[in-house]
């Protein structure tokens, strides 16, 4: 959880710097998607295990939901073993 929380805080602080450098930017959503795929899980499987809707997971992973709450990050970190 601490890793995700630090990543989320760092990513938000560096948001202005990263604008225009999307090819170099790693977002919390892309990191969460990477971890989900490494685990071999679908968004539905994550939803079933965490109670976080697959629609919201999709928004997080695509960057449309830019600031997931600490509760959401904690649940995902527990699920992914991070």
N, CA, C and O atoms as a CHARMM CRD file, in Angstrom:
* protein
*
  328
    1    1 UNK  N      0.82100  -1.18900   0.00000 PROA 1      0.00000
    2    1 UNK  CA     0.00000   0.00000   0.00000 PROA 1      0.00000
    3    1 UNK  C      0.86300   1.25000   0.00000 PROA 1      0.00000
    4    1 UNK  O      0.58100   2.20300  -0.72600 PROA 1      0.00000
    5    2 UNK  N      1.88900   1.24900   0.79200 PROA 2      0.00000
    6    2 UNK  CA     2.75600   2.43200   0.86400 PROA 2      0.00000
    7    2 UNK  C      3.33900   2.74700  -0.50200 PROA 2      0.00000
    8    2 UNK  O      3.46600   3.91600  -0.86500 PROA 2      0.00000
    9    3 UNK  N      3.69500   1.72600  -1.26100 PROA 3      0.00000
   10    3 UNK  CA     4.25000   1.92300  -2.59800 PROA 3      0.00000
   11    3 UNK  C      3.24800   2.64400  -3.50200 PROA 3      0.00000
   12    3 UNK  O      3.60900   3.58800  -4.20400 PROA 3      0.00000
   13    4 UNK  N      1.98000   2.19400  -3.48300 PROA 4      0.00000
   14    4 UNK  CA     0.95800   2.83200  -4.29700 PROA 4      0.00000
   15    4 UNK  C      0.69900   4.25300  -3.84000 PROA 4      0.00000
   16    4 UNK  O      0.55500   5.15800  -4.66200 PROA 4      0.00000
   17    5 UNK  N      0.63800   4.45800  -2.50600 PROA 5      0.00000
   18    5 UNK  CA     0.34500   5.77800  -1.98700 PROA 5      0.00000
   19    5 UNK  C      1.45100   6.75600  -2.36200 PROA 5      0.00000
   20    5 UNK  O      1.16600   7.87300  -2.79300 PROA 5      0.00000
   21    6 UNK  N      2.71400   6.35000  -2.20400 PROA 6      0.00000
   22    6 UNK  CA     3.83600   7.20900  -2.59200 PROA 6      0.00000
   23    6 UNK  C      3.80100   7.48200  -4.08800 PROA 6      0.00000
   24    6 UNK  O      4.04100   8.61000  -4.52000 PROA 6      0.00000
   25    7 UNK  N      3.50100   6.45300  -4.88500 PROA 7      0.00000
   26    7 UNK  CA     3.42800   6.61500  -6.33600 PROA 7      0.00000
   27    7 UNK  C      2.33600   7.60500  -6.70200 PROA 7      0.00000
   28    7 UNK  O      2.54300   8.47200  -7.55100 PROA 7      0.00000
   29    8 UNK  N      1.16200   7.48300  -6.06100 PROA 8      0.00000
   30    8 UNK  CA     0.04500   8.37700  -6.35300 PROA 8      0.00000
   31    8 UNK  C      0.39700   9.81000  -5.99000 PROA 8      0.00000
   32    8 UNK  O      0.09900  10.73100  -6.75000 PROA 8      0.00000
   33    9 UNK  N      1.02100  10.00900  -4.84800 PROA 9      0.00000
   34    9 UNK  CA     1.40500  11.36000  -4.43400 PROA 9      0.00000
   35    9 UNK  C      2.46200  11.92900  -5.36700 PROA 9      0.00000
   36    9 UNK  O      2.35800  13.08200  -5.78700 PROA 9      0.00000
   37   10 UNK  N      3.47300  11.14000  -5.69600 PROA 10     0.00000
   38   10 UNK  CA     4.52400  11.61100  -6.59500 PROA 10     0.00000
   39   10 UNK  C      3.94700  11.93400  -7.96300 PROA 10     0.00000
   40   10 UNK  O      4.26900  12.96600  -8.55300 PROA 10     0.00000
   41   11 UNK  N      3.09400  11.04900  -8.46400 PROA 11     0.00000
   42   11 UNK  CA     2.52000  11.25700  -9.78800 PROA 11     0.00000
   43   11 UNK  C      1.70100  12.54300  -9.82800 PROA 11     0.00000
   44   11 UNK  O      1.77300  13.28600 -10.80700 PROA 11     0.00000
   45   12 UNK  N      0.92700  12.81600  -8.78800 PROA 12     0.00000
   46   12 UNK  CA     0.09900  14.01600  -8.76000 PROA 12     0.00000
   47   12 UNK  C      0.99100  15.25900  -8.68500 PROA 12     0.00000
   48   12 UNK  O      0.70800  16.25400  -9.35200 PROA 12     0.00000
   49   13 UNK  N      2.06300  15.22200  -7.88400 PROA 13     0.00000
   50   13 UNK  CA     2.96100  16.36600  -7.74100 PROA 13     0.00000
   51   13 UNK  C      3.69800  16.66000  -9.03100 PROA 13     0.00000
   52   13 UNK  O      3.98000  17.81900  -9.33400 PROA 13     0.00000
   53   14 UNK  N      4.01100  15.63800  -9.78800 PROA 14     0.00000
   54   14 UNK  CA     4.78000  15.83500 -11.01400 PROA 14     0.00000
   55   14 UNK  C      3.89400  15.97700 -12.24400 PROA 14     0.00000
   56   14 UNK  O      4.38600  15.99000 -13.37200 PROA 14     0.00000
   57   15 UNK  N      2.58000  16.08500 -12.02500 PROA 15     0.00000
   58   15 UNK  CA     1.63700  16.12900 -13.14600 PROA 15     0.00000
   59   15 UNK  C      1.95100  17.27500 -14.10500 PROA 15     0.00000
   60   15 UNK  O      1.94200  17.07700 -15.32000 PROA 15     0.00000
   61   16 UNK  N      2.22700  18.45900 -13.58500 PROA 16     0.00000
   62   16 UNK  CA     2.51400  19.59600 -14.45000 PROA 16     0.00000
   63   16 UNK  C      3.77900  19.35700 -15.25900 PROA 16     0.00000
   64   16 UNK  O      3.82900  19.68200 -16.44500 PROA 16     0.00000
   65   17 UNK  N      4.79900  18.79300 -14.63000 PROA 17     0.00000
   66   17 UNK  CA     6.04800  18.50900 -15.32900 PROA 17     0.00000
   67   17 UNK  C      5.83600  17.50700 -16.45700 PROA 17     0.00000
   68   17 UNK  O      6.43400  17.62800 -17.52600 PROA 17     0.00000
   69   18 UNK  N      4.98700  16.52600 -16.21400 PROA 18     0.00000
   70   18 UNK  CA     4.81100  15.44300 -17.17000 PROA 18     0.00000
   71   18 UNK  C      3.90800  15.79600 -18.34200 PROA 18     0.00000
   72   18 UNK  O      3.88000  15.06500 -19.33200 PROA 18     0.00000
   73   19 UNK  N      3.17200  16.89300 -18.25800 PROA 19     0.00000
   74   19 UNK  CA     2.29300  17.25700 -19.37500 PROA 19     0.00000
   75   19 UNK  C      3.14200  17.42800 -20.63000 PROA 19     0.00000
   76   19 UNK  O      4.16700  18.11000 -20.61900 PROA 19     0.00000
   77   20 UNK  N      2.69800  16.80100 -21.69700 PROA 20     0.00000
   78   20 UNK  CA     3.43900  16.86300 -22.94700 PROA 20     0.00000
   79   20 UNK  C      4.50100  15.78600 -23.06400 PROA 20     0.00000
   80   20 UNK  O      5.17800  15.68900 -24.08800 PROA 20     0.00000
   81   21 UNK  N      4.65300  14.97700 -22.02300 PROA 21     0.00000
   82   21 UNK  CA     5.64100  13.90100 -22.03900 PROA 21     0.00000
   83   21 UNK  C      4.96300  12.56900 -21.75000 PROA 21     0.00000
   84   21 UNK  O      5.48300  11.74800 -20.99400 PROA 21     0.00000
   85   22 UNK  N      3.80700  12.36400 -22.35100 PROA 22     0.00000
   86   22 UNK  CA     3.02000  11.17200 -22.05900 PROA 22     0.00000
   87   22 UNK  C      3.74800   9.87700 -22.36300 PROA 22     0.00000
   88   22 UNK  O      3.50100   8.85800 -21.72000 PROA 22     0.00000
   89   23 UNK  N      4.64600   9.90900 -23.34100 PROA 23     0.00000
   90   23 UNK  CA     5.36600   8.68600 -23.67100 PROA 23     0.00000
   91   23 UNK  C      6.32400   8.28100 -22.56000 PROA 23     0.00000
   92   23 UNK  O      6.70800   7.11400 -22.48300 PROA 23     0.00000
   93   24 UNK  N      6.71800   9.20600 -21.70300 PROA 24     0.00000
   94   24 UNK  CA     7.65600   8.91100 -20.61800 PROA 24     0.00000
   95   24 UNK  C      6.93200   8.74700 -19.28400 PROA 24     0.00000
   96   24 UNK  O      7.54600   8.33400 -18.30000 PROA 24     0.00000
   97   25 UNK  N      5.66900   9.05600 -19.23700 PROA 25     0.00000
   98   25 UNK  CA     4.93800   9.07300 -17.98400 PROA 25     0.00000
   99   25 UNK  C      4.39600   7.68900 -17.63500 PROA 25     0.00000
  100   25 UNK  O      3.80800   7.00400 -18.47100 PROA 25     0.00000
  101   26 UNK  N      4.60700   7.30200 -16.39200 PROA 26     0.00000
  102   26 UNK  CA     3.97200   6.11400 -15.85500 PROA 26     0.00000
  103   26 UNK  C      2.90300   6.60200 -14.90200 PROA 26     0.00000
  104   26 UNK  O      3.20100   7.32300 -13.95000 PROA 26     0.00000
  105   27 UNK  N      1.67600   6.22400 -15.14300 PROA 27     0.00000
  106   27 UNK  CA     0.58400   6.64700 -14.27700 PROA 27     0.00000
  107   27 UNK  C      0.23000   5.54600 -13.30100 PROA 27     0.00000
  108   27 UNK  O      0.58800   4.38400 -13.49200 PROA 27     0.00000
  109   28 UNK  N     -0.47300   5.92700 -12.26100 PROA 28     0.00000
  110   28 UNK  CA    -0.92200   4.91000 -11.32100 PROA 28     0.00000
  111   28 UNK  C     -1.83600   3.91400 -12.01700 PROA 28     0.00000
  112   28 UNK  O     -1.81700   2.72300 -11.70600 PROA 28     0.00000
  113   29 UNK  N     -2.63500   4.40200 -12.95900 PROA 29     0.00000
  114   29 UNK  CA    -3.52000   3.50600 -13.70100 PROA 29     0.00000
  115   29 UNK  C     -2.76100   2.49600 -14.52700 PROA 29     0.00000
  116   29 UNK  O     -3.11200   1.31600 -14.55400 PROA 29     0.00000
  117   30 UNK  N     -1.71400   2.95400 -15.20600 PROA 30     0.00000
  118   30 UNK  CA    -0.93800   2.01500 -16.02200 PROA 30     0.00000
  119   30 UNK  C     -0.19700   1.00600 -15.14900 PROA 30     0.00000
  120   30 UNK  O     -0.02000  -0.14800 -15.53700 PROA 30     0.00000
  121   31 UNK  N      0.23500   1.44600 -13.97100 PROA 31     0.00000
  122   31 UNK  CA     0.90000   0.51800 -13.04500 PROA 31     0.00000
  123   31 UNK  C     -0.08900  -0.51100 -12.51500 PROA 31     0.00000
  124   31 UNK  O      0.23800  -1.69400 -12.41400 PROA 31     0.00000
  125   32 UNK  N     -1.28900  -0.07100 -12.17800 PROA 32     0.00000
  126   32 UNK  CA    -2.30600  -1.01100 -11.69800 PROA 32     0.00000
  127   32 UNK  C     -2.69200  -2.00800 -12.78700 PROA 32     0.00000
  128   32 UNK  O     -2.88900  -3.19100 -12.51100 PROA 32     0.00000
  129   33 UNK  N     -2.79900  -1.53200 -14.01100 PROA 33     0.00000
  130   33 UNK  CA    -3.11600  -2.44100 -15.11300 PROA 33     0.00000
  131   33 UNK  C     -1.99200  -3.44800 -15.31800 PROA 33     0.00000
  132   33 UNK  O     -2.24800  -4.62900 -15.55000 PROA 33     0.00000
  133   34 UNK  N     -0.75400  -2.98400 -15.23400 PROA 34     0.00000
  134   34 UNK  CA     0.40000  -3.88400 -15.39200 PROA 34     0.00000
  135   34 UNK  C      0.35400  -4.98500 -14.32800 PROA 34     0.00000
  136   34 UNK  O      0.56300  -6.15900 -14.63300 PROA 34     0.00000
  137   35 UNK  N      0.08000  -4.59700 -13.08200 PROA 35     0.00000
  138   35 UNK  CA     0.01700  -5.57700 -12.00000 PROA 35     0.00000
  139   35 UNK  C     -1.14200  -6.55600 -12.19800 PROA 35     0.00000
  140   35 UNK  O     -1.01000  -7.74900 -11.92500 PROA 35     0.00000
  141   36 UNK  N     -2.27000  -6.04200 -12.67300 PROA 36     0.00000
  142   36 UNK  CA    -3.42300  -6.92500 -12.92200 PROA 36     0.00000
  143   36 UNK  C     -3.09100  -7.95000 -13.99800 PROA 36     0.00000
  144   36 UNK  O     -3.39800  -9.13300 -13.85600 PROA 36     0.00000
  145   37 UNK  N     -2.46400  -7.48800 -15.07100 PROA 37     0.00000
  146   37 UNK  CA    -2.11900  -8.39800 -16.15900 PROA 37     0.00000
  147   37 UNK  C     -1.05100  -9.40200 -15.73200 PROA 37     0.00000
  148   37 UNK  O     -1.09700 -10.56300 -16.13800 PROA 37     0.00000
  149   38 UNK  N     -0.09100  -8.96600 -14.91600 PROA 38     0.00000
  150   38 UNK  CA     0.91600  -9.90200 -14.40100 PROA 38     0.00000
  151   38 UNK  C      0.27100 -10.99500 -13.55500 PROA 38     0.00000
  152   38 UNK  O      0.71600 -12.14300 -13.55700 PROA 38     0.00000
  153   39 UNK  N     -0.76700 -10.62800 -12.84300 PROA 39     0.00000
  154   39 UNK  CA    -1.48500 -11.60900 -12.02300 PROA 39     0.00000
  155   39 UNK  C     -2.39000 -12.49200 -12.88000 PROA 39     0.00000
  156   39 UNK  O     -2.86000 -13.53300 -12.42300 PROA 39     0.00000
  157   40 UNK  N     -2.63000 -12.07400 -14.11700 PROA 40     0.00000
  158   40 UNK  CA    -3.48500 -12.84800 -15.01000 PROA 40     0.00000
  159   40 UNK  C     -4.95500 -12.70500 -14.68700 PROA 40     0.00000
  160   40 UNK  O     -5.74500 -13.61400 -14.94100 PROA 40     0.00000
  161   41 UNK  N     -5.32500 -11.55900 -14.12600 PROA 41     0.00000
  162   41 UNK  CA    -6.70300 -11.35500 -13.69700 PROA 41     0.00000
  163   41 UNK  C     -7.44200 -10.42000 -14.64600 PROA 41     0.00000
  164   41 UNK  O     -6.85700  -9.49800 -15.21500 PROA 41     0.00000
  165   42 UNK  N     -8.72700 -10.67200 -14.80500 PROA 42     0.00000
  166   42 UNK  CA    -9.57900  -9.75500 -15.55700 PROA 42     0.00000
  167   42 UNK  C    -10.08700  -8.68400 -14.58700 PROA 42     0.00000
  168   42 UNK  O     -9.97200  -8.83000 -13.37000 PROA 42     0.00000
  169   43 UNK  N    -10.64100  -7.62600 -15.13500 PROA 43     0.00000
  170   43 UNK  CA   -11.23100  -6.59700 -14.28100 PROA 43     0.00000
  171   43 UNK  C    -12.40600  -7.17100 -13.48600 PROA 43     0.00000
  172   43 UNK  O    -12.64200  -6.76100 -12.35000 PROA 43     0.00000
  173   44 UNK  N    -13.12800  -8.09500 -14.06200 PROA 44     0.00000
  174   44 UNK  CA   -14.23900  -8.74700 -13.34600 PROA 44     0.00000
  175   44 UNK  C    -13.73100  -9.55900 -12.15600 PROA 44     0.00000
  176   44 UNK  O    -14.35700  -9.57000 -11.09600 PROA 44     0.00000
  177   45 UNK  N    -12.60800 -10.23200 -12.33000 PROA 45     0.00000
  178   45 UNK  CA   -12.04100 -11.00300 -11.22300 PROA 45     0.00000
  179   45 UNK  C    -11.59300 -10.07600 -10.09200 PROA 45     0.00000
  180   45 UNK  O    -11.77900 -10.38700  -8.91500 PROA 45     0.00000
  181   46 UNK  N    -11.01000  -8.95000 -10.45400 PROA 46     0.00000
  182   46 UNK  CA   -10.60700  -7.97300  -9.43700 PROA 46     0.00000
  183   46 UNK  C    -11.85200  -7.44500  -8.72500 PROA 46     0.00000
  184   46 UNK  O    -11.86100  -7.30100  -7.50200 PROA 46     0.00000
  185   47 UNK  N    -12.89700  -7.16000  -9.49400 PROA 47     0.00000
  186   47 UNK  CA   -14.16200  -6.69400  -8.90800 PROA 47     0.00000
  187   47 UNK  C    -14.71300  -7.71200  -7.91600 PROA 47     0.00000
  188   47 UNK  O    -15.11900  -7.35000  -6.81200 PROA 47     0.00000
  189   48 UNK  N    -14.72600  -8.97800  -8.30400 PROA 48     0.00000
  190   48 UNK  CA   -15.25600 -10.03000  -7.43100 PROA 48     0.00000
  191   48 UNK  C    -14.46500 -10.13400  -6.13000 PROA 48     0.00000
  192   48 UNK  O    -15.04300 -10.41100  -5.07900 PROA 48     0.00000
  193   49 UNK  N    -13.15900  -9.91800  -6.18700 PROA 49     0.00000
  194   49 UNK  CA   -12.30900 -10.06800  -5.00700 PROA 49     0.00000
  195   49 UNK  C    -12.23800  -8.81700  -4.13700 PROA 49     0.00000
  196   49 UNK  O    -12.03700  -8.91300  -2.92600 PROA 49     0.00000
  197   50 UNK  N    -12.40200  -7.64400  -4.75000 PROA 50     0.00000
  198   50 UNK  CA   -12.21000  -6.39700  -3.99900 PROA 50     0.00000
  199   50 UNK  C    -13.49300  -5.61300  -3.75900 PROA 50     0.00000
  200   50 UNK  O    -13.55300  -4.77700  -2.85700 PROA 50     0.00000
  201   51 UNK  N    -14.52100  -5.88200  -4.56300 PROA 51     0.00000
  202   51 UNK  CA   -15.74500  -5.10500  -4.46000 PROA 51     0.00000
  203   51 UNK  C    -15.68500  -3.78000  -5.20700 PROA 51     0.00000
  204   51 UNK  O    -16.62700  -2.98900  -5.14600 PROA 51     0.00000
  205   52 UNK  N    -14.57700  -3.53000  -5.91500 PROA 52     0.00000
  206   52 UNK  CA   -14.42100  -2.31000  -6.71300 PROA 52     0.00000
  207   52 UNK  C    -14.95900  -2.62400  -8.10400 PROA 52     0.00000
  208   52 UNK  O    -14.51900  -3.58100  -8.74100 PROA 52     0.00000
  209   53 UNK  N    -15.90400  -1.82600  -8.57200 PROA 53     0.00000
  210   53 UNK  CA   -16.56200  -2.14800  -9.84300 PROA 53     0.00000
  211   53 UNK  C    -15.56600  -2.18400 -10.99700 PROA 53     0.00000
  212   53 UNK  O    -14.60300  -1.41800 -11.02800 PROA 53     0.00000
  213   54 UNK  N    -15.81100  -3.07900 -11.93600 PROA 54     0.00000
  214   54 UNK  CA   -14.92500  -3.18300 -13.09400 PROA 54     0.00000
  215   54 UNK  C    -14.96200  -1.90000 -13.92100 PROA 54     0.00000
  216   54 UNK  O    -13.97200  -1.55200 -14.56400 PROA 54     0.00000
  217   55 UNK  N    -16.09600  -1.19300 -13.91000 PROA 55     0.00000
  218   55 UNK  CA   -16.18900   0.07900 -14.63800 PROA 55     0.00000
  219   55 UNK  C    -15.23500   1.10600 -14.02700 PROA 55     0.00000
  220   55 UNK  O    -14.55300   1.83300 -14.74800 PROA 55     0.00000
  221   56 UNK  N    -15.19200   1.16000 -12.69000 PROA 56     0.00000
  222   56 UNK  CA   -14.29300   2.09500 -12.03100 PROA 56     0.00000
  223   56 UNK  C    -12.83500   1.67300 -12.23700 PROA 56     0.00000
  224   56 UNK  O    -11.96800   2.52200 -12.44400 PROA 56     0.00000
  225   57 UNK  N    -12.56600   0.38000 -12.18000 PROA 57     0.00000
  226   57 UNK  CA   -11.20600  -0.10900 -12.45700 PROA 57     0.00000
  227   57 UNK  C    -10.76300   0.31000 -13.85000 PROA 57     0.00000
  228   57 UNK  O     -9.61900   0.72200 -14.04100 PROA 57     0.00000
  229   58 UNK  N    -11.65000   0.20900 -14.81100 PROA 58     0.00000
  230   58 UNK  CA   -11.34400   0.61100 -16.17100 PROA 58     0.00000
  231   58 UNK  C    -11.01600   2.10400 -16.22700 PROA 58     0.00000
  232   58 UNK  O    -10.07300   2.51100 -16.90600 PROA 58     0.00000
  233   59 UNK  N    -11.79300   2.91200 -15.51300 PROA 59     0.00000
  234   59 UNK  CA   -11.53300   4.35000 -15.47600 PROA 59     0.00000
  235   59 UNK  C    -10.19000   4.65700 -14.83900 PROA 59     0.00000
  236   59 UNK  O     -9.45900   5.52300 -15.31900 PROA 59     0.00000
  237   60 UNK  N     -9.85800   3.96000 -13.76500 PROA 60     0.00000
  238   60 UNK  CA    -8.55700   4.16300 -13.11500 PROA 60     0.00000
  239   60 UNK  C     -7.43600   3.78900 -14.07400 PROA 60     0.00000
  240   60 UNK  O     -6.49300   4.55600 -14.27000 PROA 60     0.00000
  241   61 UNK  N     -7.54400   2.60000 -14.67400 PROA 61     0.00000
  242   61 UNK  CA    -6.48400   2.11000 -15.55800 PROA 61     0.00000
  243   61 UNK  C     -6.29700   2.97800 -16.79000 PROA 61     0.00000
  244   61 UNK  O     -5.18700   3.09000 -17.30900 PROA 61     0.00000
  245   62 UNK  N     -7.37200   3.59300 -17.26400 PROA 62     0.00000
  246   62 UNK  CA    -7.27600   4.43300 -18.46300 PROA 62     0.00000
  247   62 UNK  C     -6.93100   5.88200 -18.14100 PROA 62     0.00000
  248   62 UNK  O     -6.71100   6.68400 -19.04800 PROA 62     0.00000
  249   63 UNK  N     -6.88200   6.21800 -16.85900 PROA 63     0.00000
  250   63 UNK  CA    -6.54400   7.58100 -16.46300 PROA 63     0.00000
  251   63 UNK  C     -7.72800   8.51600 -16.38900 PROA 63     0.00000
  252   63 UNK  O     -7.55400   9.71100 -16.15000 PROA 63     0.00000
  253   64 UNK  N     -8.92000   8.00400 -16.58800 PROA 64     0.00000
  254   64 UNK  CA   -10.11200   8.85800 -16.50900 PROA 64     0.00000
  255   64 UNK  C    -10.48900   9.17500 -15.06500 PROA 64     0.00000
  256   64 UNK  O    -11.07800  10.22200 -14.79400 PROA 64     0.00000
  257   65 UNK  N    -10.15800   8.28700 -14.14700 PROA 65     0.00000
  258   65 UNK  CA   -10.31500   8.53000 -12.70300 PROA 65     0.00000
  259   65 UNK  C     -8.90100   8.71700 -12.17100 PROA 65     0.00000
  260   65 UNK  O     -8.19800   7.74200 -11.90300 PROA 65     0.00000
  261   66 UNK  N     -8.49100   9.95700 -12.02000 PROA 66     0.00000
  262   66 UNK  CA    -7.08500  10.25500 -11.74900 PROA 66     0.00000
  263   66 UNK  C     -6.67300  10.14100 -10.29300 PROA 66     0.00000
  264   66 UNK  O     -5.49000   9.95900 -10.00500 PROA 66     0.00000
  265   67 UNK  N     -7.62200  10.24400  -9.36000 PROA 67     0.00000
  266   67 UNK  CA    -7.25400  10.21500  -7.95400 PROA 67     0.00000
  267   67 UNK  C     -8.08100   9.19900  -7.17900 PROA 67     0.00000
  268   67 UNK  O     -9.01400   9.57400  -6.46900 PROA 67     0.00000
  269   68 UNK  N     -7.75000   7.91700  -7.30900 PROA 68     0.00000
  270   68 UNK  CA    -8.47900   6.92900  -6.51100 PROA 68     0.00000
  271   68 UNK  C     -8.20500   7.17200  -5.02200 PROA 68     0.00000
  272   68 UNK  O     -7.11600   7.59900  -4.63900 PROA 68     0.00000
  273   69 UNK  N     -9.19300   6.89600  -4.21400 PROA 69     0.00000
  274   69 UNK  CA    -9.06900   7.13600  -2.77100 PROA 69     0.00000
  275   69 UNK  C     -8.06000   6.17200  -2.15000 PROA 69     0.00000
  276   69 UNK  O     -7.76300   5.12100  -2.71800 PROA 69     0.00000
  277   70 UNK  N     -7.53800   6.53900  -0.97900 PROA 70     0.00000
  278   70 UNK  CA    -6.64200   5.61000  -0.27000 PROA 70     0.00000
  279   70 UNK  C     -7.29800   4.25400  -0.00700 PROA 70     0.00000
  280   70 UNK  O     -6.61500   3.23000  -0.03700 PROA 70     0.00000
  281   71 UNK  N     -8.60100   4.22700   0.24800 PROA 71     0.00000
  282   71 UNK  CA    -9.30300   2.95700   0.47500 PROA 71     0.00000
  283   71 UNK  C     -9.22700   2.07200  -0.76100 PROA 71     0.00000
  284   71 UNK  O     -8.98500   0.87000  -0.65600 PROA 71     0.00000
  285   72 UNK  N     -9.43300   2.66400  -1.92500 PROA 72     0.00000
  286   72 UNK  CA    -9.36700   1.90900  -3.18800 PROA 72     0.00000
  287   72 UNK  C     -7.94200   1.41600  -3.42000 PROA 72     0.00000
  288   72 UNK  O     -7.73100   0.25200  -3.76000 PROA 72     0.00000
  289   73 UNK  N     -6.96300   2.30600  -3.23700 PROA 73     0.00000
  290   73 UNK  CA    -5.56600   1.92200  -3.44200 PROA 73     0.00000
  291   73 UNK  C     -5.16000   0.80100  -2.48700 PROA 73     0.00000
  292   73 UNK  O     -4.44200  -0.12100  -2.87100 PROA 73     0.00000
  293   74 UNK  N     -5.61900   0.88700  -1.26000 PROA 74     0.00000
  294   74 UNK  CA    -5.28300  -0.14200  -0.26500 PROA 74     0.00000
  295   74 UNK  C     -5.87600  -1.49100  -0.67500 PROA 74     0.00000
  296   74 UNK  O     -5.20200  -2.51800  -0.59400 PROA 74     0.00000
  297   75 UNK  N     -7.11800  -1.48700  -1.10800 PROA 75     0.00000
  298   75 UNK  CA    -7.77000  -2.73900  -1.53800 PROA 75     0.00000
  299   75 UNK  C     -7.04700  -3.34900  -2.72700 PROA 75     0.00000
  300   75 UNK  O     -6.84600  -4.56300  -2.77600 PROA 75     0.00000
  301   76 UNK  N     -6.65400  -2.51500  -3.68900 PROA 76     0.00000
  302   76 UNK  CA    -5.94600  -3.02700  -4.86300 PROA 76     0.00000
  303   76 UNK  C     -4.53900  -3.49800  -4.49400 PROA 76     0.00000
  304   76 UNK  O     -4.07900  -4.52500  -4.99400 PROA 76     0.00000
  305   77 UNK  N     -3.86400  -2.76500  -3.63500 PROA 77     0.00000
  306   77 UNK  CA    -2.53400  -3.18700  -3.20400 PROA 77     0.00000
  307   77 UNK  C     -2.60100  -4.53800  -2.50000 PROA 77     0.00000
  308   77 UNK  O     -1.75100  -5.39800  -2.72700 PROA 77     0.00000
  309   78 UNK  N     -3.60400  -4.72800  -1.65000 PROA 78     0.00000
  310   78 UNK  CA    -3.77100  -6.03000  -0.99700 PROA 78     0.00000
  311   78 UNK  C     -4.02300  -7.13200  -2.02900 PROA 78     0.00000
  312   78 UNK  O     -3.43600  -8.21000  -1.94800 PROA 78     0.00000
  313   79 UNK  N     -4.87900  -6.86000  -2.97700 PROA 79     0.00000
  314   79 UNK  CA    -5.19700  -7.86500  -4.00200 PROA 79     0.00000
  315   79 UNK  C     -3.97600  -8.22900  -4.83400 PROA 79     0.00000
  316   79 UNK  O     -3.73700  -9.40300  -5.11500 PROA 79     0.00000
  317   80 UNK  N     -3.20100  -7.21800  -5.22700 PROA 80     0.00000
  318   80 UNK  CA    -2.02400  -7.46200  -6.07000 PROA 80     0.00000
  319   80 UNK  C     -0.79500  -7.88700  -5.27100 PROA 80     0.00000
  320   80 UNK  O      0.23100  -8.24600  -5.84700 PROA 80     0.00000
  321   81 UNK  N     -0.90100  -7.84600  -3.95300 PROA 81     0.00000
  322   81 UNK  CA     0.22600  -8.26100  -3.11700 PROA 81     0.00000
  323   81 UNK  C      1.35400  -7.25000  -3.11200 PROA 81     0.00000
  324   81 UNK  O      2.51900  -7.61300  -2.95800 PROA 81     0.00000
  325   82 UNK  N      1.01400  -5.98800  -3.28000 PROA 82     0.00000
  326   82 UNK  CA     2.03500  -4.93400  -3.33200 PROA 82     0.00000
  327   82 UNK  C      2.17800  -4.25700  -1.97700 PROA 82     0.00000
  328   82 UNK  O      2.99000  -3.34400  -1.82600 PROA 82     0.00000
